[in-house]
């Protein structure tokens, strides 16, 4: 099937409801090229499960491990194919482009599109691994979701981004109106913390690892990583000390439980704290877009700027593989947010923070860089793509076709 169409960005709040197939493919290829320009990983994994593999950190992890370690990858995601004359979601096009490039290079790659929180998807993943893959030697857990249905109770939980105990007011960038204003977020009400922990905490990661172990599909020395964020103090009321922070604490609890499970196999489980990047998940968090716009300006000026692919590569090449050791912090986490959190970077960001307003936004921050990254998530604004040309919006993901 084919359906030719001119695709333009349609931004609604913090989401773009269209995605450009060729632009998404170019974005994926850019990341593949970055990995191919690096030295291959020594002692890297050969059989990888990536849960949340279609966008952001999960996609970059999958690209880094497939092209940097020649790993077979099974990717799990929740994306929309093209339907009713509308383009597919960005993660769909990313995954189609990833598989095409992987298969072209002779790499085994399959995907499952469905709810990773469900028992069914876990069962389907295990069936594929048993039949077609060597035992798994790395599980990357990179889900970001606003809701989860608990497979045991059938209850649906919604996660919220709220402070705990008191309202939080902060300078904020409204990415819709491009205005710097003040935002006040009301505190969590009863059930918000529990629900957010249910969705974004570690329970599902544990369910995955238990199911994989029970099915006997984890290899000797299998490792597992899940991603987290801490960030600067200005975001703590709504992030680290807010409802999402409670969920991330639970992820750390789960890391310890899974670590105990994997230790028996001489493997390890850990949380990697990654840097702030523009993804569909982070653009939805109040205060974060303004912070990111400032952070990018400072990190670029210091030659420290990284996106998802550079972060994923640094984690795998300088910590997990190449005969390196994990460099744990005092809480047992791995930190690749170290450059973001460098005192000189943070001091410069917060020397500018009080001065930013709508008028000087472009001058004092890298809002243009933020917007460019945001559009790129959906395949727009990429040099070499003719956005006035019709493109086929019905792009199959080879393993799902
Ligand atoms: P993202 O929105 O780009 O990716 C989320 C992924 O989860 C996608 O592949 C999506 O398809 C998948 N997904 C969501 N719900 C699903 C479901 N029910 N079933 C199957 N797949 C589902 O998000 P991201 O920013 O890359 O976040 C990934 C992780 O990295 C999160 O834990 C996040 O907290 C963490 N992190 C993000 C940042 C940041 O700045 N973006 C920084 C540090 C850590």
Short mmCIF file of C-alpha atoms and ligand atoms in Angstrom, two decimals:
data_model
loop_
_atom_site.label_atom_id
_atom_site.label_comp_id
_atom_site.label_asym_id
_atom_site.label_seq_id
_atom_site.Cartn_x
_atom_site.Cartn_y
_atom_site.Cartn_z
CA UNK A 1 0.00 0.00 0.00
CA UNK A 2 1.09 3.49 -0.58
CA UNK A 3 -0.38 6.90 0.12
CA UNK A 4 1.43 9.97 -1.17
CA UNK A 5 1.06 13.17 0.80
CA UNK A 6 2.81 16.44 1.66
CA UNK A 7 3.41 16.32 5.43
CA UNK A 8 3.86 19.50 7.46
CA UNK A 9 4.25 19.87 11.22
CA UNK A 10 1.01 20.35 13.17
CA UNK A 11 1.93 21.34 16.69
CA UNK A 12 -0.69 21.05 19.45
CA UNK A 13 0.70 22.18 22.80
CA UNK A 14 3.77 20.11 23.57
CA UNK A 15 3.15 17.50 20.90
CA UNK A 16 3.36 17.47 17.12
CA UNK A 17 0.50 15.38 15.75
CA UNK A 18 2.15 14.73 12.40
CA UNK A 19 5.47 13.06 11.59
CA UNK A 20 7.52 13.02 8.41
CA UNK A 21 8.60 9.53 7.30
CA UNK A 22 11.70 10.61 5.40
CA UNK A 23 12.69 13.11 8.09
CA UNK A 24 12.38 10.47 10.81
CA UNK A 25 14.46 8.09 8.69
CA UNK A 26 17.12 10.78 8.26
CA UNK A 27 17.15 11.40 12.03
CA UNK A 28 17.66 7.67 12.64
CA UNK A 29 20.37 7.52 9.96
CA UNK A 30 22.18 10.46 11.57
CA UNK A 31 22.37 8.45 14.80
CA UNK A 32 23.50 5.29 12.97
CA UNK A 33 26.25 7.32 11.27
CA UNK A 34 27.39 8.64 14.65
CA UNK A 35 27.72 5.09 16.02
CA UNK A 36 29.43 3.78 12.89
CA UNK A 37 32.06 6.51 13.28
CA UNK A 38 32.98 5.14 16.75
CA UNK A 39 35.19 2.15 17.55
CA UNK A 40 33.02 -0.96 17.99
CA UNK A 41 32.22 -1.96 21.56
CA UNK A 42 34.52 -4.59 23.08
CA UNK A 43 32.65 -7.23 25.06
CA UNK A 44 29.34 -5.63 24.10
CA UNK A 45 26.03 -7.50 24.18
CA UNK A 46 24.88 -9.74 21.32
CA UNK A 47 21.21 -10.17 22.14
CA UNK A 48 19.30 -7.18 23.46
CA UNK A 49 15.74 -6.44 24.51
CA UNK A 50 14.84 -2.73 24.45
CA UNK A 51 11.53 -1.87 26.13
CA UNK A 52 10.52 1.59 24.83
CA UNK A 53 12.70 1.43 21.71
CA UNK A 54 10.99 3.77 19.24
CA UNK A 55 11.98 7.28 20.37
CA UNK A 56 14.30 9.13 22.75
CA UNK A 57 16.75 7.23 24.93
CA UNK A 58 15.40 3.78 24.06
CA UNK A 59 15.78 4.32 20.31
CA UNK A 60 19.31 5.64 20.72
CA UNK A 61 20.22 2.71 22.97
CA UNK A 62 18.93 0.29 20.36
CA UNK A 63 20.89 2.03 17.59
CA UNK A 64 24.08 2.13 19.70
CA UNK A 65 23.88 -1.59 20.56
CA UNK A 66 22.86 -2.81 17.11
CA UNK A 67 25.40 -0.82 15.13
CA UNK A 68 28.10 -0.55 17.81
CA UNK A 69 27.99 -4.14 19.04
CA UNK A 70 26.27 -5.98 16.17
CA UNK A 71 23.59 -7.03 18.65
CA UNK A 72 20.34 -8.68 17.65
CA UNK A 73 17.64 -6.38 19.03
CA UNK A 74 14.02 -6.98 19.93
CA UNK A 75 12.32 -3.59 20.32
CA UNK A 76 9.03 -2.99 22.14
CA UNK A 77 7.00 0.18 21.71
CA UNK A 78 3.51 1.62 21.53
CA UNK A 79 3.15 3.52 18.26
CA UNK A 80 0.46 4.33 15.71
CA UNK A 81 0.71 3.18 12.09
CA UNK A 82 -0.65 5.47 9.39
CA UNK A 83 -4.44 5.32 9.44
CA UNK A 84 -7.33 7.15 7.80
CA UNK A 85 -5.00 9.21 5.59
CA UNK A 86 -2.99 10.42 8.58
CA UNK A 87 0.75 9.89 8.95
CA UNK A 88 2.02 7.32 11.44
CA UNK A 89 3.61 8.44 14.71
CA UNK A 90 7.28 9.41 14.74
CA UNK A 91 8.25 6.28 16.69
CA UNK A 92 6.62 4.13 14.00
CA UNK A 93 8.67 5.76 11.24
CA UNK A 94 11.81 5.64 13.41
CA UNK A 95 11.36 1.92 13.98
CA UNK A 96 10.68 1.27 10.29
CA UNK A 97 13.89 3.12 9.38
CA UNK A 98 15.88 1.40 12.12
CA UNK A 99 14.84 -2.10 11.04
CA UNK A 100 15.47 -1.36 7.37
CA UNK A 101 18.99 -0.13 8.11
CA UNK A 102 19.69 -3.01 10.53
CA UNK A 103 18.48 -5.65 8.05
CA UNK A 104 20.52 -4.03 5.27
CA UNK A 105 23.60 -4.51 7.47
CA UNK A 106 22.70 -8.14 8.16
CA UNK A 107 21.63 -7.47 11.76
CA UNK A 108 18.73 -9.37 13.30
CA UNK A 109 16.02 -6.93 14.40
CA UNK A 110 12.37 -7.46 15.23
CA UNK A 111 9.78 -5.28 16.90
CA UNK A 112 6.56 -5.65 18.86
CA UNK A 113 4.03 -2.84 18.80
CA UNK A 114 1.74 -2.99 21.81
CA UNK A 115 1.35 -2.31 25.52
CA UNK A 116 4.61 -3.29 27.25
CA UNK A 117 2.78 -3.22 30.60
CA UNK A 118 0.53 -6.11 29.54
CA UNK A 119 1.12 -9.83 30.09
CA UNK A 120 0.38 -10.49 26.41
CA UNK A 121 3.31 -8.42 25.10
CA UNK A 122 5.64 -10.02 27.65
CA UNK A 123 4.50 -13.47 26.49
CA UNK A 124 4.92 -12.53 22.82
CA UNK A 125 8.41 -11.16 23.46
CA UNK A 126 9.43 -14.33 25.30
CA UNK A 127 8.08 -16.51 22.49
CA UNK A 128 10.14 -14.58 19.92
CA UNK A 129 13.29 -14.72 22.07
CA UNK A 130 12.90 -18.49 22.65
CA UNK A 131 12.37 -19.21 18.98
CA UNK A 132 14.68 -16.75 17.28
CA UNK A 133 17.26 -15.11 19.53
CA UNK A 134 20.25 -16.16 21.58
CA UNK A 135 19.56 -15.74 25.30
CA UNK A 136 19.29 -12.05 26.23
CA UNK A 137 22.44 -10.42 27.60
CA UNK A 138 21.09 -6.89 28.06
CA UNK A 139 17.62 -5.50 28.84
CA UNK A 140 17.18 -1.74 28.41
CA UNK A 141 14.06 -0.40 30.12
CA UNK A 142 13.19 3.01 28.69
CA UNK A 143 9.44 3.51 28.94
CA UNK A 144 7.86 6.92 29.42
CA UNK A 145 4.11 6.70 29.61
CA UNK A 146 1.23 8.70 31.06
CA UNK A 147 -0.79 5.59 31.99
CA UNK A 148 -0.53 1.92 32.87
CA UNK A 149 -3.08 -0.80 33.43
CA UNK A 150 -1.89 -3.13 36.16
CA UNK A 151 -2.12 -6.61 34.60
CA UNK A 152 -2.87 -8.19 38.01
CA UNK A 153 -5.76 -5.95 39.07
CA UNK A 154 -6.95 -4.56 35.74
CA UNK A 155 -6.90 -1.08 37.31
CA UNK A 156 -5.70 1.78 35.08
CA UNK A 157 -3.35 4.27 36.69
CA UNK A 158 -2.44 7.75 35.43
CA UNK A 159 0.85 9.41 36.21
CA UNK A 160 0.97 13.13 36.99
CA UNK A 161 3.75 15.71 37.17
CA UNK A 162 2.96 17.52 40.41
CA UNK A 163 4.80 18.84 43.44
CA UNK A 164 4.12 17.20 46.78
CA UNK A 165 2.78 19.08 49.83
CA UNK A 166 2.60 22.64 48.48
CA UNK A 167 1.93 24.43 45.19
CA UNK A 168 5.03 25.23 43.14
CA UNK A 169 5.48 28.47 41.23
CA UNK A 170 8.29 29.00 38.80
CA UNK A 171 9.44 30.90 35.81
CA UNK A 172 8.33 28.89 32.80
CA UNK A 173 8.52 28.89 29.03
CA UNK A 174 5.23 28.33 27.27
CA UNK A 175 6.40 26.57 24.11
CA UNK A 176 3.01 27.22 22.47
CA UNK A 177 3.02 31.02 22.79
CA UNK A 178 6.86 31.29 23.04
CA UNK A 179 6.38 33.46 26.12
CA UNK A 180 8.29 33.37 29.38
CA UNK A 181 5.69 33.47 32.12
CA UNK A 182 5.08 32.19 35.61
CA UNK A 183 3.49 28.81 36.18
CA UNK A 184 1.88 27.52 39.35
CA UNK A 185 1.33 23.81 39.71
CA UNK A 186 -1.05 22.59 42.37
CA UNK A 187 0.25 19.85 44.66
CA UNK A 188 -0.54 16.18 44.36
CA UNK A 189 -3.89 15.06 45.70
CA UNK A 190 -4.64 11.71 47.31
CA UNK A 191 -3.65 8.84 45.07
CA UNK A 192 -1.41 10.90 42.73
CA UNK A 193 1.85 9.62 44.21
CA UNK A 194 0.70 5.98 44.27
CA UNK A 195 -0.62 6.20 40.72
CA UNK A 196 2.55 7.83 39.37
CA UNK A 197 4.68 5.20 41.11
CA UNK A 198 2.48 2.51 39.53
CA UNK A 199 3.09 3.92 36.04
CA UNK A 200 6.66 5.21 36.12
CA UNK A 201 8.09 3.23 39.06
CA UNK A 202 9.92 -0.06 38.90
CA UNK A 203 7.11 -2.60 39.23
CA UNK A 204 6.79 -3.28 35.53
CA UNK A 205 10.58 -3.51 35.06
CA UNK A 206 10.56 -6.20 37.78
CA UNK A 207 7.65 -8.02 36.13
CA UNK A 208 9.60 -8.08 32.86
CA UNK A 209 12.77 -9.38 34.47
CA UNK A 210 10.92 -12.01 36.52
CA UNK A 211 9.05 -13.21 33.44
CA UNK A 212 12.24 -13.38 31.36
CA UNK A 213 14.09 -15.24 34.11
CA UNK A 214 11.23 -17.65 34.66
CA UNK A 215 11.13 -18.40 30.94
CA UNK A 216 14.86 -19.17 31.04
CA UNK A 217 15.75 -16.61 28.34
CA UNK A 218 18.33 -14.55 30.27
CA UNK A 219 21.98 -15.35 29.47
CA UNK A 220 24.80 -15.77 31.97
CA UNK A 221 26.12 -12.27 32.73
CA UNK A 222 22.88 -10.57 31.62
CA UNK A 223 22.66 -6.90 32.64
CA UNK A 224 19.73 -4.51 32.79
CA UNK A 225 19.50 -0.74 32.88
CA UNK A 226 16.62 1.71 33.36
CA UNK A 227 16.87 5.46 32.87
CA UNK A 228 16.25 8.26 35.33
CA UNK A 229 16.71 12.00 35.75
CA UNK A 230 17.62 14.20 38.71
CA UNK A 231 18.31 17.68 37.35
CA UNK A 232 18.89 21.04 39.02
CA UNK A 233 17.20 22.39 42.13
CA UNK A 234 14.82 24.70 40.23
CA UNK A 235 13.05 21.64 38.85
CA UNK A 236 13.13 19.58 42.05
CA UNK A 237 9.66 20.56 43.34
CA UNK A 238 8.11 19.27 40.10
CA UNK A 239 10.66 16.56 39.32
CA UNK A 240 13.00 15.00 41.89
CA UNK A 241 10.85 15.86 44.92
CA UNK A 242 7.55 15.62 43.05
CA UNK A 243 5.34 12.70 42.07
CA UNK A 244 7.69 11.59 39.26
CA UNK A 245 10.63 11.67 41.70
CA UNK A 246 8.78 9.19 43.93
CA UNK A 247 8.38 6.93 40.91
CA UNK A 248 12.08 7.24 40.12
CA UNK A 249 12.91 6.33 43.75
CA UNK A 250 10.83 3.22 43.23
CA UNK A 251 12.82 2.51 40.06
CA UNK A 252 15.97 2.55 42.19
CA UNK A 253 14.34 0.14 44.64
CA UNK A 254 13.51 -2.14 41.72
CA UNK A 255 17.09 -1.87 40.43
CA UNK A 256 18.31 -3.36 43.71
CA UNK A 257 15.78 -6.19 43.58
CA UNK A 258 16.65 -6.98 39.94
CA UNK A 259 20.36 -6.68 40.72
CA UNK A 260 19.93 -9.41 43.33
CA UNK A 261 18.24 -11.59 40.70
CA UNK A 262 20.92 -10.98 38.07
CA UNK A 263 23.83 -11.39 40.49
CA UNK A 264 23.17 -15.12 40.48
CA UNK A 265 23.96 -14.97 36.76
CA UNK A 266 26.99 -12.71 37.35
CA UNK A 267 25.11 -9.80 35.85
CA UNK A 268 23.89 -6.49 37.24
CA UNK A 269 20.94 -4.14 37.16
CA UNK A 270 21.23 -0.41 37.66
CA UNK A 271 19.67 2.98 37.08
CA UNK A 272 21.51 5.35 34.77
CA UNK A 273 20.80 9.01 35.43
CA UNK A 274 20.86 10.67 32.03
CA UNK A 275 21.07 14.31 31.00
CA UNK A 276 18.14 16.50 30.05
CA UNK A 277 17.36 16.18 26.34
CA UNK A 278 14.41 17.14 24.19
CA UNK A 279 12.07 14.16 23.84
CA UNK A 280 8.33 13.75 23.67
CA UNK A 281 8.42 12.91 27.37
CA UNK A 282 10.54 15.86 28.55
CA UNK A 283 8.72 18.51 26.53
CA UNK A 284 5.61 17.77 28.60
CA UNK A 285 7.24 18.70 31.92
CA UNK A 286 6.67 22.27 33.15
CA UNK A 287 9.82 24.42 33.65
CA UNK A 288 12.01 21.85 31.83
CA UNK A 289 11.87 23.44 28.31
CA UNK A 290 13.18 26.76 29.71
CA UNK A 291 15.90 24.99 31.66
CA UNK A 292 16.87 22.91 28.60
CA UNK A 293 17.02 26.04 26.39
CA UNK A 294 19.47 27.61 28.83
CA UNK A 295 21.40 24.42 29.45
CA UNK A 296 21.95 23.81 25.73
CA UNK A 297 23.33 27.33 25.30
CA UNK A 298 25.91 26.79 28.04
CA UNK A 299 26.78 23.19 27.17
CA UNK A 300 27.22 24.06 23.49
CA UNK A 301 29.51 26.99 24.37
CA UNK A 302 31.64 24.64 26.48
CA UNK A 303 31.68 21.88 23.83
CA UNK A 304 29.81 19.55 26.21
CA UNK A 305 26.47 19.25 24.44
CA UNK A 306 25.11 15.73 23.97
CA UNK A 307 21.87 14.26 22.66
CA UNK A 308 20.38 10.80 23.29
CA UNK A 309 22.80 9.00 21.00
CA UNK A 310 25.94 10.53 22.53
CA UNK A 311 24.61 9.75 26.01
CA UNK A 312 23.75 6.16 25.16
CA UNK A 313 27.15 5.68 23.57
CA UNK A 314 29.00 7.18 26.54
CA UNK A 315 27.10 4.89 28.93
CA UNK A 316 27.87 1.74 26.94
CA UNK A 317 31.39 2.57 25.79
CA UNK A 318 32.85 4.16 28.94
CA UNK A 319 30.93 2.33 31.66
CA UNK A 320 29.17 -0.91 30.82
CA UNK A 321 31.49 -2.37 28.15
CA UNK A 322 35.02 -1.98 26.71
CA UNK A 323 36.41 -3.60 29.90
CA UNK A 324 35.19 -0.69 32.02
CA UNK A 325 33.46 -0.77 35.38
CA UNK A 326 30.27 0.98 36.36
CA UNK A 327 31.10 4.16 38.18
CA UNK A 328 28.38 4.25 40.86
CA UNK A 329 27.41 7.36 42.83
CA UNK A 330 26.69 7.29 46.59
CA UNK A 331 23.18 5.97 45.91
CA UNK A 332 24.36 3.19 43.59
CA UNK A 333 23.32 4.96 40.39
CA UNK A 334 25.39 5.46 37.26
CA UNK A 335 25.67 9.10 36.20
CA UNK A 336 25.94 10.22 32.61
CA UNK A 337 24.36 13.52 33.63
CA UNK A 338 27.80 14.42 35.05
CA UNK A 339 28.55 17.07 32.41
CA UNK A 340 25.10 18.67 32.83
CA UNK A 341 25.56 18.77 36.59
CA UNK A 342 29.11 20.17 36.50
CA UNK A 343 29.21 23.13 38.92
CA UNK A 344 30.49 25.54 36.25
CA UNK A 345 27.65 24.57 33.89
CA UNK A 346 24.98 24.89 36.59
CA UNK A 347 26.39 28.20 37.87
CA UNK A 348 26.29 29.73 34.40
CA UNK A 349 22.76 28.48 33.73
CA UNK A 350 21.50 29.97 36.98
CA UNK A 351 23.35 33.24 36.58
CA UNK A 352 21.21 33.80 33.47
CA UNK A 353 17.95 32.19 34.74
CA UNK A 354 16.62 35.28 36.65
CA UNK A 355 17.31 37.57 33.68
CA UNK A 356 15.38 35.65 31.01
CA UNK A 357 12.15 37.14 29.72
CA UNK A 358 10.07 36.85 26.55
CA UNK A 359 11.98 39.66 24.81
CA UNK A 360 15.51 38.37 25.42
CA UNK A 361 14.67 34.64 25.19
CA UNK A 362 16.43 34.10 21.85
CA UNK A 363 19.46 36.08 22.90
CA UNK A 364 20.02 34.60 26.36
CA UNK A 365 18.98 31.01 25.68
CA UNK A 366 19.21 28.43 22.92
CA UNK A 367 15.44 28.32 22.43
CA UNK A 368 16.07 28.02 18.68
CA UNK A 369 18.11 24.88 19.42
CA UNK A 370 15.30 23.56 21.62
CA UNK A 371 12.71 24.18 18.90
CA UNK A 372 14.96 22.59 16.27
CA UNK A 373 15.37 19.47 18.41
CA UNK A 374 11.63 19.34 19.08
CA UNK A 375 10.77 19.46 15.37
CA UNK A 376 13.45 16.89 14.64
CA UNK A 377 11.71 14.43 16.98
CA UNK A 378 8.95 14.33 14.38
CA UNK A 379 11.24 14.37 11.36
CA UNK A 380 10.94 18.08 10.56
CA UNK A 381 13.57 20.76 9.94
CA UNK A 382 16.15 18.29 8.68
CA UNK A 383 18.50 19.59 5.98
CA UNK A 384 18.22 17.79 2.66
CA UNK A 385 14.54 16.88 3.06
CA UNK A 386 12.12 18.59 0.67
CA UNK A 387 9.10 19.21 2.86
CA UNK A 388 7.02 20.44 -0.10
CA UNK A 389 7.32 17.10 -1.85
CA UNK A 390 4.77 14.32 -1.47
CA UNK A 391 6.01 11.32 0.48
CA UNK A 392 4.56 7.87 1.05
CA UNK A 393 3.09 7.95 4.56
CA UNK A 394 2.37 4.20 4.60
CA UNK A 395 5.73 2.87 5.63
CA UNK A 396 5.86 -0.72 6.87
CA UNK A 397 8.02 -1.89 9.77
CA UNK A 398 9.60 -4.91 8.07
CA UNK A 399 9.20 -7.40 10.93
CA UNK A 400 5.57 -6.38 11.51
CA UNK A 401 4.57 -6.37 7.83
P1 LIG B 1 10.17 8.99 24.93
O1 LIG B 1 8.80 9.52 25.08
O2 LIG B 1 11.01 9.50 23.82
O3 LIG B 1 10.13 7.37 24.77
C1 LIG B 1 9.23 6.57 25.44
C2 LIG B 1 9.18 5.18 24.81
O4 LIG B 1 8.26 4.38 25.56
C3 LIG B 1 8.69 5.13 23.36
O5 LIG B 1 9.41 4.14 22.65
C4 LIG B 1 7.23 4.69 23.50
O6 LIG B 1 6.70 4.00 22.36
C5 LIG B 1 7.37 3.74 24.66
N1 LIG B 1 6.12 3.49 25.37
C6 LIG B 1 5.36 4.36 26.09
N2 LIG B 1 4.29 3.70 26.62
C7 LIG B 1 4.40 2.40 26.22
C8 LIG B 1 3.62 1.24 26.45
N3 LIG B 1 2.53 1.25 27.20
N4 LIG B 1 4.03 0.08 25.87
C9 LIG B 1 5.15 0.04 25.09
N5 LIG B 1 5.93 1.10 24.87
C10 LIG B 1 5.54 2.26 25.42
O7 LIG B 1 10.86 9.19 26.34
P2 LIG B 1 12.37 9.39 26.85
O8 LIG B 1 12.52 10.81 27.22
O9 LIG B 1 13.36 8.74 25.96
O10 LIG B 1 12.27 8.60 28.22
C11 LIG B 1 12.76 7.28 28.41
C12 LIG B 1 13.31 7.17 29.83
O11 LIG B 1 14.43 8.06 29.95
C13 LIG B 1 12.31 7.58 30.91
O12 LIG B 1 12.45 6.72 32.01
C14 LIG B 1 12.75 8.99 31.27
O13 LIG B 1 12.41 9.36 32.59
C15 LIG B 1 14.26 8.84 31.11
N6 LIG B 1 15.02 10.13 31.00
C16 LIG B 1 14.62 11.09 30.12
C17 LIG B 1 15.32 12.30 30.08
C18 LIG B 1 14.92 13.41 29.14
O14 LIG B 1 15.43 14.54 29.29
N7 LIG B 1 14.08 13.15 28.16
C19 LIG B 1 16.43 12.50 30.91
C20 LIG B 1 16.84 11.47 31.75
C21 LIG B 1 16.11 10.29 31.79
#
